[in-house]
CSV table of N, CA and C in Angstrom, one decimal:
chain,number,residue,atom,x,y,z
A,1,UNK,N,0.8,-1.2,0.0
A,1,UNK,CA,0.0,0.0,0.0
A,1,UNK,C,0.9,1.2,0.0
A,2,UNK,N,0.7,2.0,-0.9
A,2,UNK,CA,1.4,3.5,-1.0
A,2,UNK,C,1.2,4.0,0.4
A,3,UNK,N,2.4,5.1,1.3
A,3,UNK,CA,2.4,5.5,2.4
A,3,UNK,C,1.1,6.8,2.2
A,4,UNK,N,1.1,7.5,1.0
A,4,UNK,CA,0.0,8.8,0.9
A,4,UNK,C,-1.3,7.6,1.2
A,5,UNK,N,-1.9,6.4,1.2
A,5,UNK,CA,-3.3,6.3,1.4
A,5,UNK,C,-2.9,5.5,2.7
A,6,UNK,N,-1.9,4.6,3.3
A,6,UNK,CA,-1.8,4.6,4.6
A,6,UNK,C,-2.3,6.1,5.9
A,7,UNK,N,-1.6,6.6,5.2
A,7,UNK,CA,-1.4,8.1,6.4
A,7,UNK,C,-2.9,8.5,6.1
A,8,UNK,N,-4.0,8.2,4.8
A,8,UNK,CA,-4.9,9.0,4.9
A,8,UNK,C,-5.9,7.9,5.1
A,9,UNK,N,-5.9,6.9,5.7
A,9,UNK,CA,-6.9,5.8,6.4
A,9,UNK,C,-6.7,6.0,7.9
A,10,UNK,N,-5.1,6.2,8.0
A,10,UNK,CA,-5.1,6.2,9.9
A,10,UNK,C,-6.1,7.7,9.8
A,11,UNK,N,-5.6,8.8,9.4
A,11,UNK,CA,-6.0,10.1,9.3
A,11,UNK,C,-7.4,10.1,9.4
A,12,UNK,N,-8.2,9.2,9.1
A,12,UNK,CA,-9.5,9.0,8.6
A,12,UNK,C,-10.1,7.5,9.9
A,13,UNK,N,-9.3,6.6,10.0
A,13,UNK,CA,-9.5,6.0,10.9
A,13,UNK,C,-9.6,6.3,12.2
A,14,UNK,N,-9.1,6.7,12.6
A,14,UNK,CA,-9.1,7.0,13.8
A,14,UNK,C,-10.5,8.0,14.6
A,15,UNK,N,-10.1,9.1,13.6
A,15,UNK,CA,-11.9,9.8,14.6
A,15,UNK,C,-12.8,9.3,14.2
A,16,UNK,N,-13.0,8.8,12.9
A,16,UNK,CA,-14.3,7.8,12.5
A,16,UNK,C,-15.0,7.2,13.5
A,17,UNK,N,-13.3,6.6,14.1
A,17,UNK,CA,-14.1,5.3,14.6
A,17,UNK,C,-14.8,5.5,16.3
A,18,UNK,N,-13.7,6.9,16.8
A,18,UNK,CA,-13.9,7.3,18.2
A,18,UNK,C,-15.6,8.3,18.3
A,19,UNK,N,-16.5,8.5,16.7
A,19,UNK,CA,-17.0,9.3,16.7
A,19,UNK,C,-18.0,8.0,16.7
A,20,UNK,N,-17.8,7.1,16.1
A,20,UNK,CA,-19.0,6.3,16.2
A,20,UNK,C,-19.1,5.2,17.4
A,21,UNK,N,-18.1,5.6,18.0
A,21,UNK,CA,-18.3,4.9,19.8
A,21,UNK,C,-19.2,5.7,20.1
A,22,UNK,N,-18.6,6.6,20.3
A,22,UNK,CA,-19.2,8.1,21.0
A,22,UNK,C,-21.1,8.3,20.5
A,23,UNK,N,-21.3,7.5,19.6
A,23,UNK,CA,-23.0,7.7,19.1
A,23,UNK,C,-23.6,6.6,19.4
A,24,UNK,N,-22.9,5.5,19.4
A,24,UNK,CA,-23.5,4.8,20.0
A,24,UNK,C,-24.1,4.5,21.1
A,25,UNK,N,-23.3,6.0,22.3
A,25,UNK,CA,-24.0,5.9,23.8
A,25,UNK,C,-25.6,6.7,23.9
A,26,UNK,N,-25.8,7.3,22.9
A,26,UNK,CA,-27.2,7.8,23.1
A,26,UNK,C,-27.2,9.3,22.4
A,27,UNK,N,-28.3,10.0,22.9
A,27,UNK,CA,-28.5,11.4,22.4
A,27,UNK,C,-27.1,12.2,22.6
A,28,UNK,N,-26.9,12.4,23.6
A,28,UNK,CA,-25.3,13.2,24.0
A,28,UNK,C,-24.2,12.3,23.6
A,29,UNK,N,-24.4,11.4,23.2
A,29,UNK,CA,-22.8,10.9,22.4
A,29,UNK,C,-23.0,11.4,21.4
A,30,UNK,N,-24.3,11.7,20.4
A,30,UNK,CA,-24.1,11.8,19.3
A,30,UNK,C,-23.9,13.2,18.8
A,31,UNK,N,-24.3,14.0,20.0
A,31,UNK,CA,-23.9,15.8,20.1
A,31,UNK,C,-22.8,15.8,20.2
A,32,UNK,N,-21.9,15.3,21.0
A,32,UNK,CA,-20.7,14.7,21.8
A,32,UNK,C,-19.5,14.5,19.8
A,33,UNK,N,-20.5,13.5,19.6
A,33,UNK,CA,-19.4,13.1,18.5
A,33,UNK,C,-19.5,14.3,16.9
A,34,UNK,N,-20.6,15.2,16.8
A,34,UNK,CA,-20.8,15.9,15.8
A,34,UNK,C,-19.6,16.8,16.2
A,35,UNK,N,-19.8,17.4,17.6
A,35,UNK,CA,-18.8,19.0,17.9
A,35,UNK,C,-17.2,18.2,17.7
A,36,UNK,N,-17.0,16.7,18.2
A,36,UNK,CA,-15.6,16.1,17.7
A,36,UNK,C,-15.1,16.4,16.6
A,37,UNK,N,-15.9,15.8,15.7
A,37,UNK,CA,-15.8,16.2,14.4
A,37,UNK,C,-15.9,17.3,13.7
A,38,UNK,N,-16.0,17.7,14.4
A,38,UNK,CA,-16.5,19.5,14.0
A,38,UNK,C,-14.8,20.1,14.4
A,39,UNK,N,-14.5,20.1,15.5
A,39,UNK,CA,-13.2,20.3,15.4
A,39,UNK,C,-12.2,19.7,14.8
A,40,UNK,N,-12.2,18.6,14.7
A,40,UNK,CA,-11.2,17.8,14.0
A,40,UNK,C,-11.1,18.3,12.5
A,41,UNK,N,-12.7,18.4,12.0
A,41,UNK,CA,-12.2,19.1,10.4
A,41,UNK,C,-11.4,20.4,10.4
A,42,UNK,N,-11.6,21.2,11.6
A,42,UNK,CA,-10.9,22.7,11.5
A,42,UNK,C,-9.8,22.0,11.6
A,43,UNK,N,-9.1,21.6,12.3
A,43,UNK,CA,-7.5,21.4,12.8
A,43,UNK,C,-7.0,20.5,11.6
A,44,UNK,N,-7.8,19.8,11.1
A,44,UNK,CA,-7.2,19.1,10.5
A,44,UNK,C,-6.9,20.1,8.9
A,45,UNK,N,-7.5,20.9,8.8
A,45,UNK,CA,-8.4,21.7,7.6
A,45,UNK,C,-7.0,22.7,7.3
A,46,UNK,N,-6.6,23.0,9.0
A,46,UNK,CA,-5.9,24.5,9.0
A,46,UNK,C,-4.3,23.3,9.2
A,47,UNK,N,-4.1,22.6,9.7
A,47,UNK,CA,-2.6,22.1,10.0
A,47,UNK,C,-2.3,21.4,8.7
A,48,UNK,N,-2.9,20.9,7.7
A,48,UNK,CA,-3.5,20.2,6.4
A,48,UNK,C,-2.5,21.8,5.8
A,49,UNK,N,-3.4,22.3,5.4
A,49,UNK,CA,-2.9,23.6,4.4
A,49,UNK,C,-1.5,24.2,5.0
A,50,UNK,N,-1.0,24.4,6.1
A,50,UNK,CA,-0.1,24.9,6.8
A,50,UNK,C,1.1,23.9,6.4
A,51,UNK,N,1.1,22.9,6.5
A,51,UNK,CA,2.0,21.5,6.2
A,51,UNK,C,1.9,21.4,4.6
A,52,UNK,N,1.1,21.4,3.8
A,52,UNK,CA,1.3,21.5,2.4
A,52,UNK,C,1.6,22.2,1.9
A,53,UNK,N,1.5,24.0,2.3
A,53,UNK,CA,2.4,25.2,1.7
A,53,UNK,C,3.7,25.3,2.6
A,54,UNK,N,4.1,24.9,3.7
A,54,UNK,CA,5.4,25.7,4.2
A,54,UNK,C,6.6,24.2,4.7
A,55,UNK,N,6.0,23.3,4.6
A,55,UNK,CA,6.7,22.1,4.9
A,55,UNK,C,7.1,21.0,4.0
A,56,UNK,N,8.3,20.8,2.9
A,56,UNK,CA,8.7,20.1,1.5
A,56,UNK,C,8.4,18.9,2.4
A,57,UNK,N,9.4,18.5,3.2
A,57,UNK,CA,9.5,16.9,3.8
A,57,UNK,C,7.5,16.9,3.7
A,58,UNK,N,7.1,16.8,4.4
A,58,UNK,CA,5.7,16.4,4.9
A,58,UNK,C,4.7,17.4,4.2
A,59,UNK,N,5.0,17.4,2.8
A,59,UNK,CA,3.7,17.9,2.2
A,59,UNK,C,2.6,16.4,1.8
A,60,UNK,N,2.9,15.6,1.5
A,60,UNK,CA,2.4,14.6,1.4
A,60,UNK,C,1.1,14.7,2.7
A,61,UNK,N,1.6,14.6,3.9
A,61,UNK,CA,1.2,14.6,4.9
A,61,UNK,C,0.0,15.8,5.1
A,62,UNK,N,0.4,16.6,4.5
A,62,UNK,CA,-1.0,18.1,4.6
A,62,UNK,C,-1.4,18.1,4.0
A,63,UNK,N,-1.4,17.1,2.5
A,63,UNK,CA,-2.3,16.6,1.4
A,63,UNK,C,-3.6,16.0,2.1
A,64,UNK,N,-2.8,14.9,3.2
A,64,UNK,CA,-3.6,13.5,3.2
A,64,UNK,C,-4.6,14.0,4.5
A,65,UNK,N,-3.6,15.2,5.4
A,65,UNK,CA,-5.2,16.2,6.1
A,65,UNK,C,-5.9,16.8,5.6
A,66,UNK,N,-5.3,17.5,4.4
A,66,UNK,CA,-6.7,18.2,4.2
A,66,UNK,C,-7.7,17.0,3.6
A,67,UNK,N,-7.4,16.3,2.3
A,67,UNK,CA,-8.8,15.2,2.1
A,67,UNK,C,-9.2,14.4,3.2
A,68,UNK,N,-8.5,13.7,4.5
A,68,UNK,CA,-9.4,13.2,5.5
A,68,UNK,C,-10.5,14.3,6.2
A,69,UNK,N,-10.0,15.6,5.8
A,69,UNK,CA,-11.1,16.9,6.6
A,69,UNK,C,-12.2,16.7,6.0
A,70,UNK,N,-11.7,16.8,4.5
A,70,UNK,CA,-12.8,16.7,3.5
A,70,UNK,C,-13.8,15.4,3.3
A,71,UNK,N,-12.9,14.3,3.6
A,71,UNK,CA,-14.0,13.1,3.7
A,71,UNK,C,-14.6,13.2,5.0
A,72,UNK,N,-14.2,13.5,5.9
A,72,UNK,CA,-14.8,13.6,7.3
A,72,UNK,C,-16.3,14.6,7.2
A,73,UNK,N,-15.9,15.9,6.8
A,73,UNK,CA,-16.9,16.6,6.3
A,73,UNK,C,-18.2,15.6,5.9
A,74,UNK,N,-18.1,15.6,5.0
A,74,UNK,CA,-19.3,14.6,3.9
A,74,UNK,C,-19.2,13.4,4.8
A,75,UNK,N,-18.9,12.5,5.2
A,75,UNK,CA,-19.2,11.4,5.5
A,75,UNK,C,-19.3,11.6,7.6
A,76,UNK,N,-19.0,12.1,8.0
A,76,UNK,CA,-19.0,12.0,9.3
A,76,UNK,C,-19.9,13.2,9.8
A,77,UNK,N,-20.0,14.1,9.2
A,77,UNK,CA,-20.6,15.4,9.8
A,77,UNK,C,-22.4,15.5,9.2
A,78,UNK,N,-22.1,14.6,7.7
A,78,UNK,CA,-23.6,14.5,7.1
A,78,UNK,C,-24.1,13.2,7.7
A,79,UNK,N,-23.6,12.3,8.7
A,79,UNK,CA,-24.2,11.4,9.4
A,79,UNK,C,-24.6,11.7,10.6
A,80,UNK,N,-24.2,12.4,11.5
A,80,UNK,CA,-24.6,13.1,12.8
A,80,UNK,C,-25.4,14.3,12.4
A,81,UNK,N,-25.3,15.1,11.2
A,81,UNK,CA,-26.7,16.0,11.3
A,81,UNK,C,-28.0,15.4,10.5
A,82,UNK,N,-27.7,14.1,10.2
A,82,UNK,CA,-29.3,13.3,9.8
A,82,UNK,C,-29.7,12.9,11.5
A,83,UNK,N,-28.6,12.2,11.8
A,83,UNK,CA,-29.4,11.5,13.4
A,83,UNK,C,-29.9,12.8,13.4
A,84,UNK,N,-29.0,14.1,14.2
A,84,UNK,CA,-29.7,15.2,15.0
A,84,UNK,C,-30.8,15.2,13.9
A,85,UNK,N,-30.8,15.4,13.1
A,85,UNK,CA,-32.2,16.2,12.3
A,85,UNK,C,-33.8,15.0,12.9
A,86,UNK,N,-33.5,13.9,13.0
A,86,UNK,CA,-34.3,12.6,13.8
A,86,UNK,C,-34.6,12.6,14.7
A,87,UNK,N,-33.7,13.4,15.7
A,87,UNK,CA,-34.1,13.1,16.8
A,87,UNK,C,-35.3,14.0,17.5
A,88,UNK,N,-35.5,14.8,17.1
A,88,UNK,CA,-37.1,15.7,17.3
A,88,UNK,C,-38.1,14.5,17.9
């Protein structure tokens, strides 16, 4: 496996998977796990672009944050505001 789609599965593995513990404990895990993710795209969004314009060794690396932000966005963020939009 190429190290650019390694780095962007852990990048991607990891809050996924801490975001969907975190919803599976009820109403407040799943508020719990939207604001996670909510930060994680910023940081990942802003240290992502910061590492790909000013850092040669580890541009790779600010590549593979910014698209985990971006899949996280769409896949993680558009799954926690359907729950919340349900839970009414």
């Amino acid at each position: 496996m190429k190290p650019f789609v390694q780095k962007l599965l852990w990048m991607l593995g990891v809050p996924l998977s801490i975001a969907l513990v975190m919803a599976l404990s009820g109403d407040e895990g799943i508020l719990g796990a939207g604001l996670l993710l909510m930060f994680v795209v910023a940081a990942y969004f802003v240290v992502g672009v910061l590492l790909a314009v000013f850092s040669r060794p580890n541009a790779e690396a600010g590549k593979a944050l910014v698209l985990a932000a971006g899949i996280i966005m769409l896949v993680g963020l558009s799954t926690c505001g359907l729950i919340l939009a349900g839970l009414h």
